[in-house]
Coordinates of C-alpha atoms (C1' of nucleotides) in Angstrom, one line a residue:
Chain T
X1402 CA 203.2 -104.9 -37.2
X1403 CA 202.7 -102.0 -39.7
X1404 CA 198.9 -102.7 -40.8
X1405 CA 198.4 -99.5 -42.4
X1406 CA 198.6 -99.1 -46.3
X1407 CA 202.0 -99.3 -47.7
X1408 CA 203.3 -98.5 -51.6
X1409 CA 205.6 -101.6 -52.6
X1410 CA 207.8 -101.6 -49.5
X1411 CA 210.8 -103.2 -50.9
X1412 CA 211.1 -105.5 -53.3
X1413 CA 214.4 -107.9 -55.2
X1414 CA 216.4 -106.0 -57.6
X1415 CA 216.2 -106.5 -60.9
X1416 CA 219.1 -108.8 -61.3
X1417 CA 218.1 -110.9 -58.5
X1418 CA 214.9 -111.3 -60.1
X1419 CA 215.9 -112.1 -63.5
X1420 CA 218.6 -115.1 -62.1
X1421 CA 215.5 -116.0 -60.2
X1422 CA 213.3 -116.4 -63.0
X1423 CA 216.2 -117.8 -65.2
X1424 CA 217.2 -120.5 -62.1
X1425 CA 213.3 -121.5 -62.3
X1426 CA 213.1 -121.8 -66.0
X1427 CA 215.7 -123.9 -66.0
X1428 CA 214.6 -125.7 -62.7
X1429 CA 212.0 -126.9 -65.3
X1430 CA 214.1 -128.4 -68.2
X1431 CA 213.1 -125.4 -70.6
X1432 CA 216.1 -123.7 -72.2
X1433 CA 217.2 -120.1 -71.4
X1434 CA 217.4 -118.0 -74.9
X1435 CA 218.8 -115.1 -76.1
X1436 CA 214.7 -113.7 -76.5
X1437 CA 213.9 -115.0 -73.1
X1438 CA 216.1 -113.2 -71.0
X1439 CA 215.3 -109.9 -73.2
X1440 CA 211.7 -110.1 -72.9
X1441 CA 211.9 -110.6 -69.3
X1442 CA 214.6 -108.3 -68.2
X1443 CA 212.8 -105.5 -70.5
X1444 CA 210.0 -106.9 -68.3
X1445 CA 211.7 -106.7 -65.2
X1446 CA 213.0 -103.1 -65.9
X1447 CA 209.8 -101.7 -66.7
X1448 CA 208.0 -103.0 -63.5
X1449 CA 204.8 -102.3 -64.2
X1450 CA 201.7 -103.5 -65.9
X1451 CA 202.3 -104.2 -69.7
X1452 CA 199.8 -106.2 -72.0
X1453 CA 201.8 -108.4 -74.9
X1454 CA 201.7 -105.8 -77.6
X1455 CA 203.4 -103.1 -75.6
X1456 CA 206.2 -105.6 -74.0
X1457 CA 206.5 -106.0 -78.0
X1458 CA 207.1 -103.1 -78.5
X1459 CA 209.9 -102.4 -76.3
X1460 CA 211.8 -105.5 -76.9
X1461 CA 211.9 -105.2 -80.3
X1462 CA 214.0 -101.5 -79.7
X1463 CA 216.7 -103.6 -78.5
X1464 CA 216.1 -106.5 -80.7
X1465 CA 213.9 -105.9 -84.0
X1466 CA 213.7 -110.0 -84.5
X1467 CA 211.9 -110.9 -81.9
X1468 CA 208.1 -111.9 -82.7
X1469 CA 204.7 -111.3 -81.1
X1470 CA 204.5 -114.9 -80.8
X1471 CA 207.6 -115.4 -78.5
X1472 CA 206.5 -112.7 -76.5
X1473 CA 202.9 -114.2 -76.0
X1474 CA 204.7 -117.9 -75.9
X1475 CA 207.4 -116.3 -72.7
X1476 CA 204.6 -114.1 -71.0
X1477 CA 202.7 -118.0 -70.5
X1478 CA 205.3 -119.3 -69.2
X1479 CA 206.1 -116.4 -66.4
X1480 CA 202.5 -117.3 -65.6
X1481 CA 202.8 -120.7 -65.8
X1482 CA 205.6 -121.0 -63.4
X1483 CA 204.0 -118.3 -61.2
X1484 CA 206.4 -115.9 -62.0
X1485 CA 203.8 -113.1 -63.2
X1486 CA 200.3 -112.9 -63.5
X1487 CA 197.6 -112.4 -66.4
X1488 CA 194.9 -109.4 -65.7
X1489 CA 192.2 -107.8 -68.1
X1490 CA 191.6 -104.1 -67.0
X1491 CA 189.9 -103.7 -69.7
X1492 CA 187.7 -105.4 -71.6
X1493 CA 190.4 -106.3 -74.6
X1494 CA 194.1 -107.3 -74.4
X1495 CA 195.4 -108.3 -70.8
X1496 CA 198.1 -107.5 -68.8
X1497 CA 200.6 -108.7 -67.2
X1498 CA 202.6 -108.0 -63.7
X1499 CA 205.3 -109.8 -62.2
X1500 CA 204.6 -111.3 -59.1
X1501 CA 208.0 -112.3 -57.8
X1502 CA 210.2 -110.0 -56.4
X1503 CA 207.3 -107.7 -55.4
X1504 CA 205.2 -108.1 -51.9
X1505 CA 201.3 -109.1 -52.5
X1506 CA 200.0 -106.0 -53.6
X1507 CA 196.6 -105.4 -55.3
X1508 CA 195.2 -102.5 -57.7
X1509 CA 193.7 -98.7 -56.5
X1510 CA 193.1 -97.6 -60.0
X1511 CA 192.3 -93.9 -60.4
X1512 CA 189.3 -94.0 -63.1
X1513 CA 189.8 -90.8 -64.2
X1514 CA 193.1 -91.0 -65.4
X1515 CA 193.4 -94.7 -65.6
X1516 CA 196.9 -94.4 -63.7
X1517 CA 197.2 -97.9 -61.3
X1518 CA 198.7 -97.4 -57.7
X1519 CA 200.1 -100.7 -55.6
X1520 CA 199.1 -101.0 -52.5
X1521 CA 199.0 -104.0 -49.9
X1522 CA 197.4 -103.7 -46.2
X1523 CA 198.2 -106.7 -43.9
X1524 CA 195.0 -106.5 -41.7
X1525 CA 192.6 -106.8 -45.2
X1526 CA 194.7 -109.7 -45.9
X1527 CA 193.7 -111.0 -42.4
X1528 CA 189.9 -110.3 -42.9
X1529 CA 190.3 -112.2 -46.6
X1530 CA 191.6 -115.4 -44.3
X1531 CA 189.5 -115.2 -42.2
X1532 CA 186.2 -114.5 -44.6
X1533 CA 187.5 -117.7 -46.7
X1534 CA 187.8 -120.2 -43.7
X1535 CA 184.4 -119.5 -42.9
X1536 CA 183.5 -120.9 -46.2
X1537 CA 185.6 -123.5 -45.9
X1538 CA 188.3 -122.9 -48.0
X1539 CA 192.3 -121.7 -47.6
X1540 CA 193.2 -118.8 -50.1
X1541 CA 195.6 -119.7 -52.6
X1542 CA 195.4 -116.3 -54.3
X1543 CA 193.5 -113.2 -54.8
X1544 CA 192.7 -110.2 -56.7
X1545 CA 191.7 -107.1 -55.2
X1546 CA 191.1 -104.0 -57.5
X1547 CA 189.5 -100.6 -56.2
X1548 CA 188.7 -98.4 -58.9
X1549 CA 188.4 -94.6 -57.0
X1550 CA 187.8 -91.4 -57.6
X1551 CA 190.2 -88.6 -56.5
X1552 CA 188.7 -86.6 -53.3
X1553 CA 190.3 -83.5 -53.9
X1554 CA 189.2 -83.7 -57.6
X1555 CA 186.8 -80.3 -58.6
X1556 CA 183.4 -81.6 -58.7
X1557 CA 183.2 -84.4 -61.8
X1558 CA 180.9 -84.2 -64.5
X1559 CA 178.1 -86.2 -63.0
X1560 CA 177.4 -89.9 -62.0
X1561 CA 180.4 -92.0 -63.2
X1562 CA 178.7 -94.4 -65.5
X1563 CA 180.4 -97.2 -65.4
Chain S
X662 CA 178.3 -111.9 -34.6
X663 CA 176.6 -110.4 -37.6
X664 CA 179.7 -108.7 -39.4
X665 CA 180.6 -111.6 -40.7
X666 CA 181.0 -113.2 -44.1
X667 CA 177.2 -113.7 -45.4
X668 CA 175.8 -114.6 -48.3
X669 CA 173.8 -113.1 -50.2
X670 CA 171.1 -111.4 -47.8
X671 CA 167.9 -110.3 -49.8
X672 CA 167.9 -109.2 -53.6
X673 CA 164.9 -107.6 -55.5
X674 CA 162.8 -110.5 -57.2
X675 CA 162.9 -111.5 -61.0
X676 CA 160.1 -109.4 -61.8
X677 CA 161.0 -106.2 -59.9
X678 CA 164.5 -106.2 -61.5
X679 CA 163.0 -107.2 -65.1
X680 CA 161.0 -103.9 -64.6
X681 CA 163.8 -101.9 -63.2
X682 CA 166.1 -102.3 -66.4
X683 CA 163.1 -102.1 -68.8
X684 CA 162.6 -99.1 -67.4
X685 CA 166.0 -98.0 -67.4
X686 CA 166.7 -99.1 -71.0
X687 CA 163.7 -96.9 -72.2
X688 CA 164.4 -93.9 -70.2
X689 CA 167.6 -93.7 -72.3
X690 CA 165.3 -94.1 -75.6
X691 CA 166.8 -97.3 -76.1
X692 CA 164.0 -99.9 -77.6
X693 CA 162.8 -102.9 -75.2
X694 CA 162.3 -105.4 -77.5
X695 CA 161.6 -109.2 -77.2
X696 CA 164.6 -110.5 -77.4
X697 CA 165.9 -107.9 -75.1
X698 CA 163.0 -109.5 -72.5
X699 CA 164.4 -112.8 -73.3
X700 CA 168.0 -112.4 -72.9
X701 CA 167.7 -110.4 -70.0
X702 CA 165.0 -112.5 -68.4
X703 CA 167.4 -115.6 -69.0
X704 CA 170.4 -113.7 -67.8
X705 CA 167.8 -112.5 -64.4
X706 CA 166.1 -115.9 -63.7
X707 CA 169.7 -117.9 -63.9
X708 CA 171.0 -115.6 -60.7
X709 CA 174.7 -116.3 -61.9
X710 CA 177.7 -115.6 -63.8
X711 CA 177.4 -116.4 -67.5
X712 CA 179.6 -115.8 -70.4
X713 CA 178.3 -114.4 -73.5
X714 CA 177.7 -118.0 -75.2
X715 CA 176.1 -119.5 -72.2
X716 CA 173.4 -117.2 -72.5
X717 CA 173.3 -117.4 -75.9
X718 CA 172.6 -121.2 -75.6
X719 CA 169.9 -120.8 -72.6
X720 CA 168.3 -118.1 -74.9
X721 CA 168.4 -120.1 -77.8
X722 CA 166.3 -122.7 -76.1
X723 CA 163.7 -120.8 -75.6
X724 CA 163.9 -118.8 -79.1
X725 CA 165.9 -120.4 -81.6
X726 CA 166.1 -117.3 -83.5
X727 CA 168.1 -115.0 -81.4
X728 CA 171.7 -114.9 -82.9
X729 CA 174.9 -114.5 -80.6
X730 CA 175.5 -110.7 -81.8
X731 CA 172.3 -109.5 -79.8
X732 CA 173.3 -111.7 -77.2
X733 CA 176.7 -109.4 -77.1
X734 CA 174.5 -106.0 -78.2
X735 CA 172.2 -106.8 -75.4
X736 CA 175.3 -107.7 -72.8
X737 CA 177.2 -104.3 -73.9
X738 CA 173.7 -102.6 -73.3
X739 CA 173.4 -103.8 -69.9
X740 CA 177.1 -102.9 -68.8
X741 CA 176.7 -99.4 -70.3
X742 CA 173.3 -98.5 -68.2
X743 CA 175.2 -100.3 -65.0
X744 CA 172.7 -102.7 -64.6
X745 CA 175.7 -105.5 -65.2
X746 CA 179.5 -106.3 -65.2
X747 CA 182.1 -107.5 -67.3
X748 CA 184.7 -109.6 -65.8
X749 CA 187.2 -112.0 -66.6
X750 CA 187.9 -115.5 -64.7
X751 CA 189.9 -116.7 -67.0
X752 CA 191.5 -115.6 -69.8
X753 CA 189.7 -116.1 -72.8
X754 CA 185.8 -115.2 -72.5
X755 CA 184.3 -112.4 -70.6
X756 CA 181.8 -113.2 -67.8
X757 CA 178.6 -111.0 -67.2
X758 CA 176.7 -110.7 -63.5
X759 CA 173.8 -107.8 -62.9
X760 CA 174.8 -105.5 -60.2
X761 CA 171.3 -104.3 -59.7
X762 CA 169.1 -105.6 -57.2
X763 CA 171.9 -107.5 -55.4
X764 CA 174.1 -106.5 -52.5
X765 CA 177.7 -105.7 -53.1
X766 CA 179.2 -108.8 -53.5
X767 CA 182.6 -110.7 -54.1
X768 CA 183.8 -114.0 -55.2
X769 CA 185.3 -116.8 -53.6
X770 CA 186.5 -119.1 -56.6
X771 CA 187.2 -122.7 -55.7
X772 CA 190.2 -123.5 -57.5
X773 CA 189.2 -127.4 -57.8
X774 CA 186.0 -127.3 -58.5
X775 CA 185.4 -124.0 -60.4
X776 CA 182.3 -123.1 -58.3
X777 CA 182.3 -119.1 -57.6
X778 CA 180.9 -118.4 -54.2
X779 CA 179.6 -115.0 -53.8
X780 CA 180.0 -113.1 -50.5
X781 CA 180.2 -109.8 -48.9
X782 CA 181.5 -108.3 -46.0
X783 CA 181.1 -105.0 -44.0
X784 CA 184.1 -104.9 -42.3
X785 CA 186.5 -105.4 -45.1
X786 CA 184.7 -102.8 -46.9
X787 CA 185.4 -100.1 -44.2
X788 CA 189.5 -101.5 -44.7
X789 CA 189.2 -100.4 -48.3
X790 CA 187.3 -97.5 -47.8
X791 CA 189.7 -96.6 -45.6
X792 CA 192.8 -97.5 -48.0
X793 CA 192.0 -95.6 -50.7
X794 CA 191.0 -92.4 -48.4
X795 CA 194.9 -92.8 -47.3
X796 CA 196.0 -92.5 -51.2
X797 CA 193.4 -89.6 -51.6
X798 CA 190.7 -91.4 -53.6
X799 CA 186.6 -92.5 -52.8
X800 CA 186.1 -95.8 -53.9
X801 CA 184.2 -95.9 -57.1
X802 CA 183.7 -99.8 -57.4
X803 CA 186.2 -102.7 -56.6
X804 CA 186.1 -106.0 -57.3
X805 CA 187.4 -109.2 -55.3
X806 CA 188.1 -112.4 -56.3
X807 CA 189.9 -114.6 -54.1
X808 CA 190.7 -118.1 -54.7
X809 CA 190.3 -120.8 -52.6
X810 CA 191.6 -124.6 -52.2
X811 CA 189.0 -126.6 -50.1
X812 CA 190.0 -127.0 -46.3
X813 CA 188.4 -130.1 -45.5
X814 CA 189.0 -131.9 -49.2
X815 CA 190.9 -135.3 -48.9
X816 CA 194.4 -135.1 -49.3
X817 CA 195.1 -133.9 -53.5
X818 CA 196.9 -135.3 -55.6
X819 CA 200.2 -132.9 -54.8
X820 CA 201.2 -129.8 -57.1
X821 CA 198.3 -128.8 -59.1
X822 CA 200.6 -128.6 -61.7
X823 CA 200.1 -127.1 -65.1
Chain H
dC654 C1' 224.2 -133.9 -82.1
dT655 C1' 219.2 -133.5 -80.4
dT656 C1' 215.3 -131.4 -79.8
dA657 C1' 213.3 -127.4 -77.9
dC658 C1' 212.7 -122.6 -79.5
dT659 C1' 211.8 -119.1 -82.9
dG660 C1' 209.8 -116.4 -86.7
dC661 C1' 206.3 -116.3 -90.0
dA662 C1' 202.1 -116.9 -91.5
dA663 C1' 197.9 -119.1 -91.3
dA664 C1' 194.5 -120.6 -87.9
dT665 C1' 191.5 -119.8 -83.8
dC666 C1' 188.4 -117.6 -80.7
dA667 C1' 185.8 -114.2 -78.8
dT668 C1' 183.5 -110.1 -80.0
dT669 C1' 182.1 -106.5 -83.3
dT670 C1' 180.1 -104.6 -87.3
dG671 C1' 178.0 -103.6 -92.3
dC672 C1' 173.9 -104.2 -94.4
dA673 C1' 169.2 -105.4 -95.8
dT674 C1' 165.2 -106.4 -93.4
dC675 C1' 162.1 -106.1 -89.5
dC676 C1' 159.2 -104.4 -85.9
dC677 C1' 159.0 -101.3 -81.6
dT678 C1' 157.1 -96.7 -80.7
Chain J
dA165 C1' 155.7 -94.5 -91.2
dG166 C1' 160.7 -94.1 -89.4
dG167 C1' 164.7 -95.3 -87.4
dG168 C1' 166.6 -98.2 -84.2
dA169 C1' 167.2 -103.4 -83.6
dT170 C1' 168.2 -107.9 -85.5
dG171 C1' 170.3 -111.8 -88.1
dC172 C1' 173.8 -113.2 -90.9
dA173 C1' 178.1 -113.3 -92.4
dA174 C1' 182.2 -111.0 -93.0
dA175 C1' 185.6 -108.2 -90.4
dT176 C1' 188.5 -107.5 -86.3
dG177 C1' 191.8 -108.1 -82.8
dA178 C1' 194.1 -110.7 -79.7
dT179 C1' 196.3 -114.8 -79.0
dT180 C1' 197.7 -119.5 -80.6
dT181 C1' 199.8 -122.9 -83.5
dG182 C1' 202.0 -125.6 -87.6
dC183 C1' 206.2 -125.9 -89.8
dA184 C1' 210.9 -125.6 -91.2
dG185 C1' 215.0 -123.5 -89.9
dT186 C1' 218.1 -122.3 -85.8
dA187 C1' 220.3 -122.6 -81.6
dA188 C1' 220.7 -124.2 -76.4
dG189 C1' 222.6 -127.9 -73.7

DNA sequence: CTTACTGCAAATCATTTGCATCCCT
DNA sequence: AGGGATGCAAATGATTTGCAGTAAG
């Protein structure tokens, strides 16, 4: 099948994912409120990276009440229930991405301009089996992040430092 | 046949590396001073990931008067000159690991246990060289982390719930 | 009705920083 | 000597948590 690189191919739509999420939250016996579902469909809508502070940020446009702490409190619990997952790019606050709804995809991120690109590549994911078995172990998960330079880029200042 | 998973192949002794960043850290007319030696010594001789309290306790042992904050100084020093990176398992404290004198290498956590295996592997390195050519981009640095449930472990419990 | 959820503020935790002193170079 | 480096403690910043009021089921 395709084992080139592919952007997100397709993924659920937005309201399929939030009745998803909302189905799973309740699956667990924890209630479905009026902050939950706005911090996650603002989530949703956004579809990309966003550390607590920003997803503050944009929920509170549509609803000034809602706290920092809920936001921190519902981000755990997308990750909890394997809904989304936690990252650190950098060194401070982390980040969060959804992982329903959305193939296995890992990071290319362009470390001049910081900008994050998706990608997934099924024959990687193949070598990543097959690297683990030899150690004995069956991958639950992974992280993959390539941090790259663009090629057609006029010649950088010097040796990237870090 | 040999493009496999390894281990770690060779690395540069204790010494040789101790030598390398000394030299480093002075050529940037930065000091080399004895805590410096000792943290970085510690850090070299325990071949492993460490946060920044670890070391500070494995320092401490062998000079009770080196506080946490040159631990940190000392950490931040290394990551700036390259000679080490930041990374974070899990979500509260940042993990150091040098870069120098060792191959390229990934990590295979085992989700049980907690043990980080290190390996590397040629072939899956050409796959992401390759990726990242196909988005335009040379591959800076990239890190791996995959994480594994033991294969041949007796029958857990059932959902590692959380 | 019950009890989990929320907002707020205080509490944590990891990491950083100001400052007086110390010691590499 | 001279200025960067260190220790200590206070300052930060991100994230968590106790508590009393509020709302989901």
């Amino acid at each position: 099948m395709a084992d080139g690189a592919h952007a997100h191919d397709e993924d659920m739509e937005p309201a399929e994912i939030l009745s998803t999420i909302q189905r799973a939250v309740r699956a667990r016996g924890v209630r479905w409120t009026g902050q939950r579902e706005a911090i996650i469909g603002t989530f949703i809508d956004q579809d990309r990276h966003l550390t607590a502070e920003e997803l503050h940020q944009l929920v509170r446009a549509q609803d000034a009440t809602i706290s920092a702490a809920t936001v921190y409190r519902t981000m755990n619990l997308l990750v909890e229930i394997g809904m989304a997952a936690k990252r650190h790019f950098n060194g401070d606050s982390a980040s969060f991405d959804l992982t329903i709804g959305k193939g296995h995809h890992h990071h290319l991120i362009d470390v001049d301009s910081g900008r994050i690109i998706e990608f997934k590549n099924d024959e990687m994911e193949a070598i990543l089996a097959t690297i683990a078995e030899q150690y004995g172990y069956r991958i639950a998960c992974h992280k993959i992040e390539l941090f790259g330079v663009p090629i057609d880029e006029p010649p950088a200042k010097s040796a990237p430092d870090e």
